[in-house]
Short mmCIF file of C-alpha atoms and ligand atoms in Angstrom, two decimals:
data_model
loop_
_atom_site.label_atom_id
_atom_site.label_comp_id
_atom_site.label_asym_id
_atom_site.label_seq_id
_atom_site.Cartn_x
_atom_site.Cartn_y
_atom_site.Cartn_z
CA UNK A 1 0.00 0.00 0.00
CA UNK A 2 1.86 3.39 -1.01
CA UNK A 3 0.55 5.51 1.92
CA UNK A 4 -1.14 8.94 1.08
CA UNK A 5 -1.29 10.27 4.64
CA UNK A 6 2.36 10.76 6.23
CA UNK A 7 2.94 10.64 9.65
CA UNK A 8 4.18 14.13 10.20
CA UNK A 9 2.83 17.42 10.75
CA UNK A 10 -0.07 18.62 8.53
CA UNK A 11 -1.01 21.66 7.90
CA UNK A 12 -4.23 22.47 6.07
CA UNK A 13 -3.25 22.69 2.75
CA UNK A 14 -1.18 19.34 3.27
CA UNK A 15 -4.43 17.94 4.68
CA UNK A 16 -6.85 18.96 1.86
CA UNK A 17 -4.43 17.64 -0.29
CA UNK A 18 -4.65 13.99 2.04
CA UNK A 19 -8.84 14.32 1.16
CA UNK A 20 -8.88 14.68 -1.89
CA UNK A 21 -6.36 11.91 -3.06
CA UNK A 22 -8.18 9.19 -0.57
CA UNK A 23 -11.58 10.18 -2.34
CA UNK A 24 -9.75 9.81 -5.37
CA UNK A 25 -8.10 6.44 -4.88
CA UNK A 26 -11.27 5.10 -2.93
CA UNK A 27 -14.70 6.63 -5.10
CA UNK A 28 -16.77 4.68 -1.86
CA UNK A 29 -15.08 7.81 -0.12
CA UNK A 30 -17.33 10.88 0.23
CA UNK A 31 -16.03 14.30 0.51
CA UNK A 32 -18.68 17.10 1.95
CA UNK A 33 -18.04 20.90 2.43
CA UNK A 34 -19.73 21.15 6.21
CA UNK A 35 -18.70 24.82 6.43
CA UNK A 36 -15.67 27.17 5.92
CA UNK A 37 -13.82 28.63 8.94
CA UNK A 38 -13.66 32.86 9.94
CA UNK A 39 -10.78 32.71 7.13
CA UNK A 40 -12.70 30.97 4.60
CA UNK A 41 -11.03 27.78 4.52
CA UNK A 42 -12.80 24.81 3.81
CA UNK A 43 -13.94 22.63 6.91
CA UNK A 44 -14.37 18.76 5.43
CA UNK A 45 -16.08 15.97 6.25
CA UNK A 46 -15.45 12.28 5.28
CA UNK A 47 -18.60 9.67 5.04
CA UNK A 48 -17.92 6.15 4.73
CA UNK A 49 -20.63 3.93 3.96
CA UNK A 50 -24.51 4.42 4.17
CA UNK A 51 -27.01 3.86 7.10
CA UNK A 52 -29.70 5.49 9.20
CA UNK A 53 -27.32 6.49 11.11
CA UNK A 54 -23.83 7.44 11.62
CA UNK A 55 -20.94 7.86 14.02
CA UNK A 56 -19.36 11.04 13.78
CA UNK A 57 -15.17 11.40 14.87
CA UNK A 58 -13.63 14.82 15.08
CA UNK A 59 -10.30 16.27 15.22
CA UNK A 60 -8.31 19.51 16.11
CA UNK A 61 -10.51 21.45 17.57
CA UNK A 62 -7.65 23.25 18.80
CA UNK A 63 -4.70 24.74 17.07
CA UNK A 64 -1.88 23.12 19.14
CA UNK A 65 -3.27 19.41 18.67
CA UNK A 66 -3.40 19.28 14.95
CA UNK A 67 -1.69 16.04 15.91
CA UNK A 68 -5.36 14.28 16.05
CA UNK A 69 -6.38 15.05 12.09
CA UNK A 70 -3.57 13.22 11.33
CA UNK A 71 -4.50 10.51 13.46
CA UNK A 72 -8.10 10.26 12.16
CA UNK A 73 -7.01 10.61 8.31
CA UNK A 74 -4.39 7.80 8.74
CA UNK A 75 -7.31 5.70 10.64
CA UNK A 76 -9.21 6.17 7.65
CA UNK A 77 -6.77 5.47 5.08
CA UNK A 78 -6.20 2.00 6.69
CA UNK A 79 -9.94 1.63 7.09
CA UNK A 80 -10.66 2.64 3.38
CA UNK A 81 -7.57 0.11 2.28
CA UNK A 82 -8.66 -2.30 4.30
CA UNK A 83 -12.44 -2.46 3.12
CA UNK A 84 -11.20 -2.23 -0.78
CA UNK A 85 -8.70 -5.52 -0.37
CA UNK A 86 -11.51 -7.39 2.38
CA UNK A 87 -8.72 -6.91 4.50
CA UNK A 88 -8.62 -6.36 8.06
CA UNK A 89 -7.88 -3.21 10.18
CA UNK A 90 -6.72 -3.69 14.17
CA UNK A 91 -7.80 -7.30 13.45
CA UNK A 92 -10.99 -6.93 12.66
CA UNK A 93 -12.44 -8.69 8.99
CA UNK A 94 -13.11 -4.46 7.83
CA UNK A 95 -16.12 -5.51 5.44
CA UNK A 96 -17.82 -7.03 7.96
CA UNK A 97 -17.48 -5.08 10.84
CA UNK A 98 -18.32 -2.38 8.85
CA UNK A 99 -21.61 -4.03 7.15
CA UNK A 100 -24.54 -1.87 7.82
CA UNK A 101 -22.60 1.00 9.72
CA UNK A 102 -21.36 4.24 8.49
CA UNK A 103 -18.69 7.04 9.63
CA UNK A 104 -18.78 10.11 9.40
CA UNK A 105 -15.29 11.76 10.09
CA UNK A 106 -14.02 15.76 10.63
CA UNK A 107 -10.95 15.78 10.55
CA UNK A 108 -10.07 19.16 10.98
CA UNK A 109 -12.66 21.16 12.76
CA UNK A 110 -10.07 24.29 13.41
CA UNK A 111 -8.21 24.99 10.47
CA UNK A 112 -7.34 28.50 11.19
CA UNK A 113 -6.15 28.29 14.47
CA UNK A 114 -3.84 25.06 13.66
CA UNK A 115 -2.53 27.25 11.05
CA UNK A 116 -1.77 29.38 13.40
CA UNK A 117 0.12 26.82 15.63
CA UNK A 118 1.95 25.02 12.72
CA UNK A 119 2.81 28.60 10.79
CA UNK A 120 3.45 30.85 13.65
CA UNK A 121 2.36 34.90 11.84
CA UNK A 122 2.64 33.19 8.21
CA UNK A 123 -0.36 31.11 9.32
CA UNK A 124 -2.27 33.94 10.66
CA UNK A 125 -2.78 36.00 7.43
CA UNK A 126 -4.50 39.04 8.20
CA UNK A 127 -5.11 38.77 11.46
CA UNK A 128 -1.53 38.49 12.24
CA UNK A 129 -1.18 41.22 14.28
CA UNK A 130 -3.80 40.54 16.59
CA UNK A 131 -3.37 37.35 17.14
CA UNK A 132 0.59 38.55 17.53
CA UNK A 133 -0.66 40.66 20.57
CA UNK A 134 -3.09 37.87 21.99
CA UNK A 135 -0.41 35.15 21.82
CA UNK A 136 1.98 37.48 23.12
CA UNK A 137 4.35 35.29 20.38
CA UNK A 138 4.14 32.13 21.52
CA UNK A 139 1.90 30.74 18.39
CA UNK A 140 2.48 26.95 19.10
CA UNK A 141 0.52 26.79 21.90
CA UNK A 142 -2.31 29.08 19.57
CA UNK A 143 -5.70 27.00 20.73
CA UNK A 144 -8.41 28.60 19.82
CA UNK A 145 -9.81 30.04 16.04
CA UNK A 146 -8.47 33.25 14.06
CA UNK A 147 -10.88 35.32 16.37
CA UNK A 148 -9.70 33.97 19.62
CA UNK A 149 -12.56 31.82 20.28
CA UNK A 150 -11.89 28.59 22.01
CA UNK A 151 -14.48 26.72 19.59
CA UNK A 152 -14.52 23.94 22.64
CA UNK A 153 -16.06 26.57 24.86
CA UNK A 154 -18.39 27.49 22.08
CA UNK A 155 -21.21 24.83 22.38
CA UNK A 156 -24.37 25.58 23.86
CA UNK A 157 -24.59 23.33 26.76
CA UNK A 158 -23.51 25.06 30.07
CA UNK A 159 -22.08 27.70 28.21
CA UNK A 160 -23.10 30.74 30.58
CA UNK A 161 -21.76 29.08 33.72
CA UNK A 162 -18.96 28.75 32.07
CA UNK A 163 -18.98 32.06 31.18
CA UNK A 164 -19.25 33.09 34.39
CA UNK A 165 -16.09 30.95 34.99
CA UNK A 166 -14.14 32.00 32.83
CA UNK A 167 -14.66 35.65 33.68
CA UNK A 168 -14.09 34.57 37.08
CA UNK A 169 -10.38 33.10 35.74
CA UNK A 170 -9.83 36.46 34.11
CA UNK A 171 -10.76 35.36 30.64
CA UNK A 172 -12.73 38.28 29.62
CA UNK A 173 -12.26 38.23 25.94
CA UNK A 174 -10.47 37.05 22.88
CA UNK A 175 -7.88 34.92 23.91
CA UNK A 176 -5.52 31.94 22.76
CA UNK A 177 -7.20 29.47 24.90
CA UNK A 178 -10.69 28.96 26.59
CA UNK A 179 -12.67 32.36 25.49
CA UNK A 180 -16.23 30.91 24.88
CA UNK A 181 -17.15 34.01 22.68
CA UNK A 182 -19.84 36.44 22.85
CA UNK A 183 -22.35 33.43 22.78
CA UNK A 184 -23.37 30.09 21.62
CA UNK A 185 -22.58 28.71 18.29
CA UNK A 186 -21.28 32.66 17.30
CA UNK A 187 -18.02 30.78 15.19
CA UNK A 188 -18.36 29.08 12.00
CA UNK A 189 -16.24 26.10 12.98
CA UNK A 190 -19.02 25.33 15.55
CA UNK A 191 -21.83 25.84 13.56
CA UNK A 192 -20.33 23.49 10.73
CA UNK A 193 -20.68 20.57 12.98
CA UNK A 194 -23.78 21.75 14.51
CA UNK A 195 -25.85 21.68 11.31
CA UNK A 196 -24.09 18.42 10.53
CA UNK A 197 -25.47 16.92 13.93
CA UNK A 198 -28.60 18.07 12.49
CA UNK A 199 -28.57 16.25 9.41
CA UNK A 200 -27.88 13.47 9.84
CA UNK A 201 -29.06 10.84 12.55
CA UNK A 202 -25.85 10.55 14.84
CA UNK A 203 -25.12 7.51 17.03
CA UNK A 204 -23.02 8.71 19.12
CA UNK A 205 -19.66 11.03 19.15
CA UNK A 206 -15.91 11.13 19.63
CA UNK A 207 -13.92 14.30 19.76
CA UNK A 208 -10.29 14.12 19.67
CA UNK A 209 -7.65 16.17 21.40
CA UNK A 210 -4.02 15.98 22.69
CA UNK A 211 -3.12 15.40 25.49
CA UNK A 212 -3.61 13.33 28.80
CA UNK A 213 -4.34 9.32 27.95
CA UNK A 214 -7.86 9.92 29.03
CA UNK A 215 -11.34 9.44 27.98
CA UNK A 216 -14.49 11.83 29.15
CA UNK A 217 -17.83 10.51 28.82
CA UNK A 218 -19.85 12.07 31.58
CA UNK A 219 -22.01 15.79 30.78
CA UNK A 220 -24.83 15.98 33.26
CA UNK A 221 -27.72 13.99 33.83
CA UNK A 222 -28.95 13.67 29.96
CA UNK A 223 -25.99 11.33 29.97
CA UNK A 224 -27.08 7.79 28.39
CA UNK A 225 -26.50 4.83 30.39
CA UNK A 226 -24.60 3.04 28.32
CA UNK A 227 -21.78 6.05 27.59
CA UNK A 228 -19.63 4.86 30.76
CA UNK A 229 -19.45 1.06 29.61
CA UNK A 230 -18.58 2.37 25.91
CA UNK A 231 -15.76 4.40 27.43
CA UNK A 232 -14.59 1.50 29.13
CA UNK A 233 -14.90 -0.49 26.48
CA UNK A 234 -12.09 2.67 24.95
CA UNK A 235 -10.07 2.45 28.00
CA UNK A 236 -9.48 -1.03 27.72
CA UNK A 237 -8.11 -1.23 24.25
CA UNK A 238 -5.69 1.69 24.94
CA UNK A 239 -4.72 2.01 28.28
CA UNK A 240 -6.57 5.12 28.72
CA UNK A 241 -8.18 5.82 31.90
CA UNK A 242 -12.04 7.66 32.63
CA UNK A 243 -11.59 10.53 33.86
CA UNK A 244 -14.47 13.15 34.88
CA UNK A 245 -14.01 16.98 33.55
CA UNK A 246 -13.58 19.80 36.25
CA UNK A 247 -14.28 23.71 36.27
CA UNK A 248 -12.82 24.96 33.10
CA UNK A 249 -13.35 21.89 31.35
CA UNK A 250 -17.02 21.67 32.09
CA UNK A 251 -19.60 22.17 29.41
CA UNK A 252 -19.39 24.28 26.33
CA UNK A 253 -17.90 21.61 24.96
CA UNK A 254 -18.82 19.51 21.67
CA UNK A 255 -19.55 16.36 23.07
CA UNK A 256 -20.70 17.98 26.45
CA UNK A 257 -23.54 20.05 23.75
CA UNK A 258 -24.01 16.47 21.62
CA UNK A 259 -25.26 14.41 24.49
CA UNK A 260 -26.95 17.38 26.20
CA UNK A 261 -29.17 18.06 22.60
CA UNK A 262 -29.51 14.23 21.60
CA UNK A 263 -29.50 12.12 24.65
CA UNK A 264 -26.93 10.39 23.15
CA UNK A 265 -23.10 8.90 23.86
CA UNK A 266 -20.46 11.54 23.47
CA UNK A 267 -16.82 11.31 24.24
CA UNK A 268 -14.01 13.36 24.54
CA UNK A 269 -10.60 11.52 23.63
CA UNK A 270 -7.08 13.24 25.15
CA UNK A 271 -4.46 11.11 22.69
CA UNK A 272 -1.08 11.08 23.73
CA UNK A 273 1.28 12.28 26.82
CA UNK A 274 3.17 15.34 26.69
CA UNK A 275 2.81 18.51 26.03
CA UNK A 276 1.10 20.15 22.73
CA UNK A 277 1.71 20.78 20.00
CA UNK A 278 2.77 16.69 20.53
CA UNK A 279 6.45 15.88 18.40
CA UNK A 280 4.71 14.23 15.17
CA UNK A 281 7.78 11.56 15.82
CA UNK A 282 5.46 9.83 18.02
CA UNK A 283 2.62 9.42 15.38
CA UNK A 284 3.49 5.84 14.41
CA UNK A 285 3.30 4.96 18.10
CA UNK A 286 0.50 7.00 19.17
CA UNK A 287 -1.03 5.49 16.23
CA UNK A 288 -0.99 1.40 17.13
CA UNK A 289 -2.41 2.81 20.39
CA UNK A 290 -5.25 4.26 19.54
CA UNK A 291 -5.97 2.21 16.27
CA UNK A 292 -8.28 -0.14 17.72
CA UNK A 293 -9.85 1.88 20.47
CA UNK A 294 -11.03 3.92 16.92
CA UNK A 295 -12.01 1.25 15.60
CA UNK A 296 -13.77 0.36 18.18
CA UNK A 297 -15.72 3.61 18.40
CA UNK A 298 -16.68 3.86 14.91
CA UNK A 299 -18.75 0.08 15.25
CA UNK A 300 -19.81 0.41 19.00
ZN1 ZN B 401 -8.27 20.22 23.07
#
């Protein structure tokens, strides 16, 4: 298999690039348009298969953990490989496991902002001066989008307590990391998967970010039953352990606003140990660790 996604870092233009050479080496691969970010870049979306209903996986919500499209494009090159040669993929027979399901994968929910972490000011474009001033120059550790909204603080599930919290933390306004904007769903990036949540009948959720080794599966009490024994299920195949969120990391989140809306599993996935941006010389590693547990996710 000549491999079309490398395990190094991607920026955006490297990652469009992945897209549209796996939809054009597997035609079974579907390529949507879900929305464009504040800068107008494109914000993609994967489907694999057909079904009533799907389970969606997204990646890089934040700038420094563009680390996790990588992962998620290099899961579904193997998958899409895999299902073409009725091969198997972290040892499960992919045709079958995959009969009768579909995924539907974002890889890269924050284009701007990992711009911004991967390109430093290049990646910033016009807004380079601001976000010069916000980041006070350190643009690796660049979280949130081009307007310095933390798009993970964006949802509409607990979002005015944490508000209130971050206010209370000093976070009064655009900012690298953890702003929750001037309200709900106010950035494109959200909004993208937002209307895609609405269009198509979702299963259940996994959002990926760097870093920690843990899984979260827990937002208040619209949480289904069956989320903590999925996680497990997770936490077995990669070591990773449950873990429940605290203050800042409370609600506003995407799977926090996903189980909150549609009563349904969500899960937030920390890949990884170290700190972000993650060295993409770990990727084949971090890769056979998670493999399965993704695998796993997409058929639960
Ligand atoms: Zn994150």
């Amino acid at each position: 298999m000549d491999d079309i996604v490398n395990f190094r870092t991607n920026d955006y233009s490297q990652t469009k690039q992945y897209i549209l050479k796996l939809c054009e080496k597997y035609p079974f691969l579907e390529k949507q348009i879900i929305g464009k970010s504040c800068m107008g870049r494109d914000i993609y979306a994967l489907k694999l298969g057909r079904s009533y209903e799907y389970v969606l996986l997204a990646a890089a919500f934040h700038g420094s953990e563009h680390i996790t499209s990588t992962l998620l494009l290099k899961f579904m090159e193997n998958l899409c490989y895999a299902l073409a040669n009725c091969g198997s993929i972290a040892g499960f027979n992919a045709p079958r496991a995959m009969y009768g399901r579909a995924v539907i994968v974002v890889p890269l929910v924050n284009p701007d902002g990992c711009e911004v972490s991967i390109h430093s000011a290049a990646g910033a474009g016009y807004m380079a001066q601001k976000i010069a001033r916000l980041c006070k120059n350190d643009y690796a550790h660049w979280n949130a989008n081009i307007r310095g909204v933390d798009i993970n603080h964006n949802f509409d599930a607990g979002w005015s307590e944490l508000h209130a919290l971050e206010q209370k933390n000093g976070i009064l306004g655009p900012a690298p990391t953890r702003y929750g904007g001037v309200k709900p769903h106010s950035e494109p990036e959200t909004v993208a998967l937002v209307d895609l949540c609405h269009k198509y009948r979702i299963r259940h959720v996994a959002a990926f970010h760097s870093q920690g080794e843990v899984i979260y599966w827990n937002y208040g009490s619209k949480t289904p039953k069956n989320s903590e024994k999925m996680a497990q299920i997770m936490a077995s195949s990669s070591g990773y352990a449950l873990d429940v969120p605290t203050s800042l990391a409370t609600g506003g989140g995407f799977k926090d606003w996903f189980i909150h809306t549609f009563n349904r599993p969500g899960f937030t996935i920390e890949v990884g140990k170290g700190e972000n941006p993650l060295d993409p010389k770990i990727l084949p590693e971090l890769y056979k660790q998670v493999e399965e547990m993704i695998m796993l996710c997409a058929i639960m």
